[in-house]
JSON list of C-alpha atoms in Angstrom, two decimals:
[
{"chain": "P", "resi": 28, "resn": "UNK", "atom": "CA", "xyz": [139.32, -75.30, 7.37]},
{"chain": "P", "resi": 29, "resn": "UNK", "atom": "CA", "xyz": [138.37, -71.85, 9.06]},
{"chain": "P", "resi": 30, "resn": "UNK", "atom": "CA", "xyz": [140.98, -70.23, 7.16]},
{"chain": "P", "resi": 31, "resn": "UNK", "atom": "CA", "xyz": [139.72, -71.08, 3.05]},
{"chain": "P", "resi": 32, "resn": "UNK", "atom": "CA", "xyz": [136.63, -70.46, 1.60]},
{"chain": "P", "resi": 33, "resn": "UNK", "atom": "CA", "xyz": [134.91, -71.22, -1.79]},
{"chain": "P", "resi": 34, "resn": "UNK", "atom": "CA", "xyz": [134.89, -68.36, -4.00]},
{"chain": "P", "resi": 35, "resn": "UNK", "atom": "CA", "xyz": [133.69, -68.01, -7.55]},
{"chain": "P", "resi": 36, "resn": "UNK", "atom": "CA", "xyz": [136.17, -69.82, -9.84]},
{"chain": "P", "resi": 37, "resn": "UNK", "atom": "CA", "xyz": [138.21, -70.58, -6.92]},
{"chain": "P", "resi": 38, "resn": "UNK", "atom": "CA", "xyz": [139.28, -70.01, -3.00]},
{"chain": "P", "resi": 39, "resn": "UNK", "atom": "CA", "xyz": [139.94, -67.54, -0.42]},
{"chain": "P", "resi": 40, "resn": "UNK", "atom": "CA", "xyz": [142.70, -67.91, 1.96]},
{"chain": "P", "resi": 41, "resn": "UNK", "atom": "CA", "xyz": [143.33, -66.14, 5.31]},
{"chain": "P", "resi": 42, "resn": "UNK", "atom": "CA", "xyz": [146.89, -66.02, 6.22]},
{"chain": "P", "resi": 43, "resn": "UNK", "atom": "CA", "xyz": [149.66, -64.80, 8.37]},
{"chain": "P", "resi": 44, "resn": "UNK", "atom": "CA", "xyz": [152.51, -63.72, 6.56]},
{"chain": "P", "resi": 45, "resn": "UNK", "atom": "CA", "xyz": [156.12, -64.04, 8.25]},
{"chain": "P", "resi": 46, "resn": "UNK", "atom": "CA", "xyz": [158.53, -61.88, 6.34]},
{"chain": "P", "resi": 47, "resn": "UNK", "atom": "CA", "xyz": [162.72, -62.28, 6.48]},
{"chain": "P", "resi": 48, "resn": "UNK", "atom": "CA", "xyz": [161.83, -66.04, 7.51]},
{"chain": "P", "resi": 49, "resn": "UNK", "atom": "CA", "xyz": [164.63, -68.66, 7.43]},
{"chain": "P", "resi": 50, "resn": "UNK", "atom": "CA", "xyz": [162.61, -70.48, 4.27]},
{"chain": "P", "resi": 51, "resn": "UNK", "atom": "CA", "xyz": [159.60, -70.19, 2.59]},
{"chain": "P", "resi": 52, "resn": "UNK", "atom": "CA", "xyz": [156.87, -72.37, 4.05]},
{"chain": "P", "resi": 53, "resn": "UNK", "atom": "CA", "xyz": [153.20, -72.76, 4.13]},
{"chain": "P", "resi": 54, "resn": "UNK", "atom": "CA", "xyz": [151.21, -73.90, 6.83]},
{"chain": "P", "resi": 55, "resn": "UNK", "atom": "CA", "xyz": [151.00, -74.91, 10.18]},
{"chain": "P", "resi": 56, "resn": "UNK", "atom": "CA", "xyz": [147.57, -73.58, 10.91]},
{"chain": "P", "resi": 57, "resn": "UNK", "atom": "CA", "xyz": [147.85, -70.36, 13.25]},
{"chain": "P", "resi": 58, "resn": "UNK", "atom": "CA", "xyz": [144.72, -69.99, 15.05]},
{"chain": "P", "resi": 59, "resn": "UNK", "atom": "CA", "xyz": [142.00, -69.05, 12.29]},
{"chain": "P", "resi": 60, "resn": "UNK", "atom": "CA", "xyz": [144.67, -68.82, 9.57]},
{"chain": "P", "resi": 61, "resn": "UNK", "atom": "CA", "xyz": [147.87, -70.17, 7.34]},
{"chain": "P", "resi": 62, "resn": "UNK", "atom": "CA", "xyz": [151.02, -69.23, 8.54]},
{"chain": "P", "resi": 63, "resn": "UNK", "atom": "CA", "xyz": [152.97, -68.45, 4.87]},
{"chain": "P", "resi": 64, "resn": "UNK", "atom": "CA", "xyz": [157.19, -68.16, 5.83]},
{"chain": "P", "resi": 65, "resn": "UNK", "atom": "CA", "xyz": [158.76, -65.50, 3.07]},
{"chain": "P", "resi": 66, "resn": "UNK", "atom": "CA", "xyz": [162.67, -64.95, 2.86]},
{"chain": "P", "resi": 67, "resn": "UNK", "atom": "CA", "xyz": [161.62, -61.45, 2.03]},
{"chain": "P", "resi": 68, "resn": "UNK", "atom": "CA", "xyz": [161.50, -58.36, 4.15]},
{"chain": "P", "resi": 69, "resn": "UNK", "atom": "CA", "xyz": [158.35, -56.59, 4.39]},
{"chain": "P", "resi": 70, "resn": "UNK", "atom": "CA", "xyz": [159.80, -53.34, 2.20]},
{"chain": "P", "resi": 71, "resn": "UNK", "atom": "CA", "xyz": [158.35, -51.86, -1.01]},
{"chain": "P", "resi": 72, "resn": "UNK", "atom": "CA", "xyz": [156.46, -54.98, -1.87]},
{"chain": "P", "resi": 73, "resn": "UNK", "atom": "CA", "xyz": [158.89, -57.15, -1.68]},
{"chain": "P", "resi": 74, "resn": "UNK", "atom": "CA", "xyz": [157.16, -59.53, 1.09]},
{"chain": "P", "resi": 75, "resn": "UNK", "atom": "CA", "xyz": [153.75, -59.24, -1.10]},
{"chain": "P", "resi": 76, "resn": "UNK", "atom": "CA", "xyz": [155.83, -60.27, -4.37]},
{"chain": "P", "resi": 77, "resn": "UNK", "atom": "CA", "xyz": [157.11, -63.53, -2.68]},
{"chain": "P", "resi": 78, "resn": "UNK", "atom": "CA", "xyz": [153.39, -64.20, -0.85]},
{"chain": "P", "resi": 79, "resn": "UNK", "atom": "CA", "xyz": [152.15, -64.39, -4.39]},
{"chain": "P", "resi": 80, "resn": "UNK", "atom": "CA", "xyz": [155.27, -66.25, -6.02]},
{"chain": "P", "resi": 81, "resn": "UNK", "atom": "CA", "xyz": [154.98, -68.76, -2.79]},
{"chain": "P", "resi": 82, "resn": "UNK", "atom": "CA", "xyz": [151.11, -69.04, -3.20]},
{"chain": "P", "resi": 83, "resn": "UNK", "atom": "CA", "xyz": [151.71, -69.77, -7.13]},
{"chain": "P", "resi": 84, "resn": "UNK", "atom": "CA", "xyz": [154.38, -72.43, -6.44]},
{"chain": "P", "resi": 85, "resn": "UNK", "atom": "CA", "xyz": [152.83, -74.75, -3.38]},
{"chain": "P", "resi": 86, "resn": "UNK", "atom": "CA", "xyz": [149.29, -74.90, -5.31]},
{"chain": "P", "resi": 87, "resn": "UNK", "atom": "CA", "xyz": [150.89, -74.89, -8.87]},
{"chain": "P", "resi": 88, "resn": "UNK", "atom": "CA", "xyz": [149.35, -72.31, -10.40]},
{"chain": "P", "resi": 89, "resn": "UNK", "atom": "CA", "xyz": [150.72, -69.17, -12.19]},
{"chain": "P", "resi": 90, "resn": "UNK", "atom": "CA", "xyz": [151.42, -66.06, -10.50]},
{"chain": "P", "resi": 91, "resn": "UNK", "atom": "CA", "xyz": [148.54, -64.67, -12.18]},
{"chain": "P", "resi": 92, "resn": "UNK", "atom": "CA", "xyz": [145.74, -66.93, -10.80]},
{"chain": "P", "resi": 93, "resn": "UNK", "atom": "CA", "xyz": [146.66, -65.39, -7.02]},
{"chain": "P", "resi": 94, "resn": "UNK", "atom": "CA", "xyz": [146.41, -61.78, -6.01]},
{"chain": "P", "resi": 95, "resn": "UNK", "atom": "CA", "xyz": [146.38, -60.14, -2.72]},
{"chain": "P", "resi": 96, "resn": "UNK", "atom": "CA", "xyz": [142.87, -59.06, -2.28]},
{"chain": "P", "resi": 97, "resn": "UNK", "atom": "CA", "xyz": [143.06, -57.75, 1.61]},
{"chain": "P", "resi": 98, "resn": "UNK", "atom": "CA", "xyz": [145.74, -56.84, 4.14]},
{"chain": "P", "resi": 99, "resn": "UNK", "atom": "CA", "xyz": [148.74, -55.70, 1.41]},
{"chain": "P", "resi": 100, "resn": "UNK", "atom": "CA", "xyz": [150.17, -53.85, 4.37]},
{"chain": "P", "resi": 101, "resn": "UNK", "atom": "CA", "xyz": [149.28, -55.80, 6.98]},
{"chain": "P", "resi": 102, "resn": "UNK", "atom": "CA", "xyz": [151.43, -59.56, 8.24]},
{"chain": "P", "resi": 103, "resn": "UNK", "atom": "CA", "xyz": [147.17, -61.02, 7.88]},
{"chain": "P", "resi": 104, "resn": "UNK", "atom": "CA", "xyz": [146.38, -61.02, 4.32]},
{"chain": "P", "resi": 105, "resn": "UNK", "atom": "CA", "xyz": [143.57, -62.35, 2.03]},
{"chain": "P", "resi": 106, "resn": "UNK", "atom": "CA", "xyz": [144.67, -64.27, -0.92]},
{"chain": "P", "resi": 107, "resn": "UNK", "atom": "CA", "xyz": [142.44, -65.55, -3.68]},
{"chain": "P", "resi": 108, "resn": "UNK", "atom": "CA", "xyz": [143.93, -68.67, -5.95]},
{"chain": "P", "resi": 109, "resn": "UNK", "atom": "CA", "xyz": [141.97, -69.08, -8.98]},
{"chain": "P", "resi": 110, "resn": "UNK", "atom": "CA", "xyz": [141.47, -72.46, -10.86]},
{"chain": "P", "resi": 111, "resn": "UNK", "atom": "CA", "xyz": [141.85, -74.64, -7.54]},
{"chain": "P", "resi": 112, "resn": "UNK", "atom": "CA", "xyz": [139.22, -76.02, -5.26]},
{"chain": "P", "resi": 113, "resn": "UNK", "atom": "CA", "xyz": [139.16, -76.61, -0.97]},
{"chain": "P", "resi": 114, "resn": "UNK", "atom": "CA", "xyz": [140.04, -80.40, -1.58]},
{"chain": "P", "resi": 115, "resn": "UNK", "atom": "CA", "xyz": [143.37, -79.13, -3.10]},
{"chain": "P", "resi": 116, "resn": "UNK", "atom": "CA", "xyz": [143.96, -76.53, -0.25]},
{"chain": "P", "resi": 117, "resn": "UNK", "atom": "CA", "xyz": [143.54, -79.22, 2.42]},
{"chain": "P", "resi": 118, "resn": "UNK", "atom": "CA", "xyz": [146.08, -81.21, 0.33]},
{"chain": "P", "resi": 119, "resn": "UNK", "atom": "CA", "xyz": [148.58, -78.84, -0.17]},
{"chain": "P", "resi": 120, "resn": "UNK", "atom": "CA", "xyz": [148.64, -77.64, 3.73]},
{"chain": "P", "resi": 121, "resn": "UNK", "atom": "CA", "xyz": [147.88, -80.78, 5.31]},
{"chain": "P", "resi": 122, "resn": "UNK", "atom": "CA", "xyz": [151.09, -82.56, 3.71]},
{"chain": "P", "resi": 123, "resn": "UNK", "atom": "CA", "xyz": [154.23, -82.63, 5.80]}
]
């Protein structure tokens, strides 16, 4: 999995954001990254409020385990998920 990495008290995930998508939807792999869908449009934070809300939901974890730590203007972000591990990542993105 190019796109997560071990961290300290969690992982490190490399993905491309799609904002004012259809549905929110993580994964399939794009190149050396996770595609993440968002309904939202990329204005004011409202595309970096549902990256974290979307993050927080498919690995169930609270909002405030996953922050945008690179990239908050930018479609490729860094997001860090506290209190999960790579075996849960490849769960959560590998499932249909």
């Amino acid at each position: 999995m190019s796109f997560a990495r071990a961290i300290a008290g969690g992982v490190a995930l490399e993905v491309l954001v799609q904002p004012r998508a259809s549905r929110v939807r993580l994964g399939p792999i794009h190149g050396d990254r996770v595609k993440l869908a968002v309904t939202a449009p990329p204005v004011d934070g409202a595309a970096n409020a549902a990256v974290i809300e979307a993050v927080a939901e498919a690995f169930a974890v609270a909002r405030g385990a996953v922050a945008i730590t690179a990239g908050h203007s930018s479609r490729r972000k860094t997001v860090t998920v506290r209190g999960i591990d790579l075996a849960r990542v490849a769960a959560v993105v590998e499932a249909p």
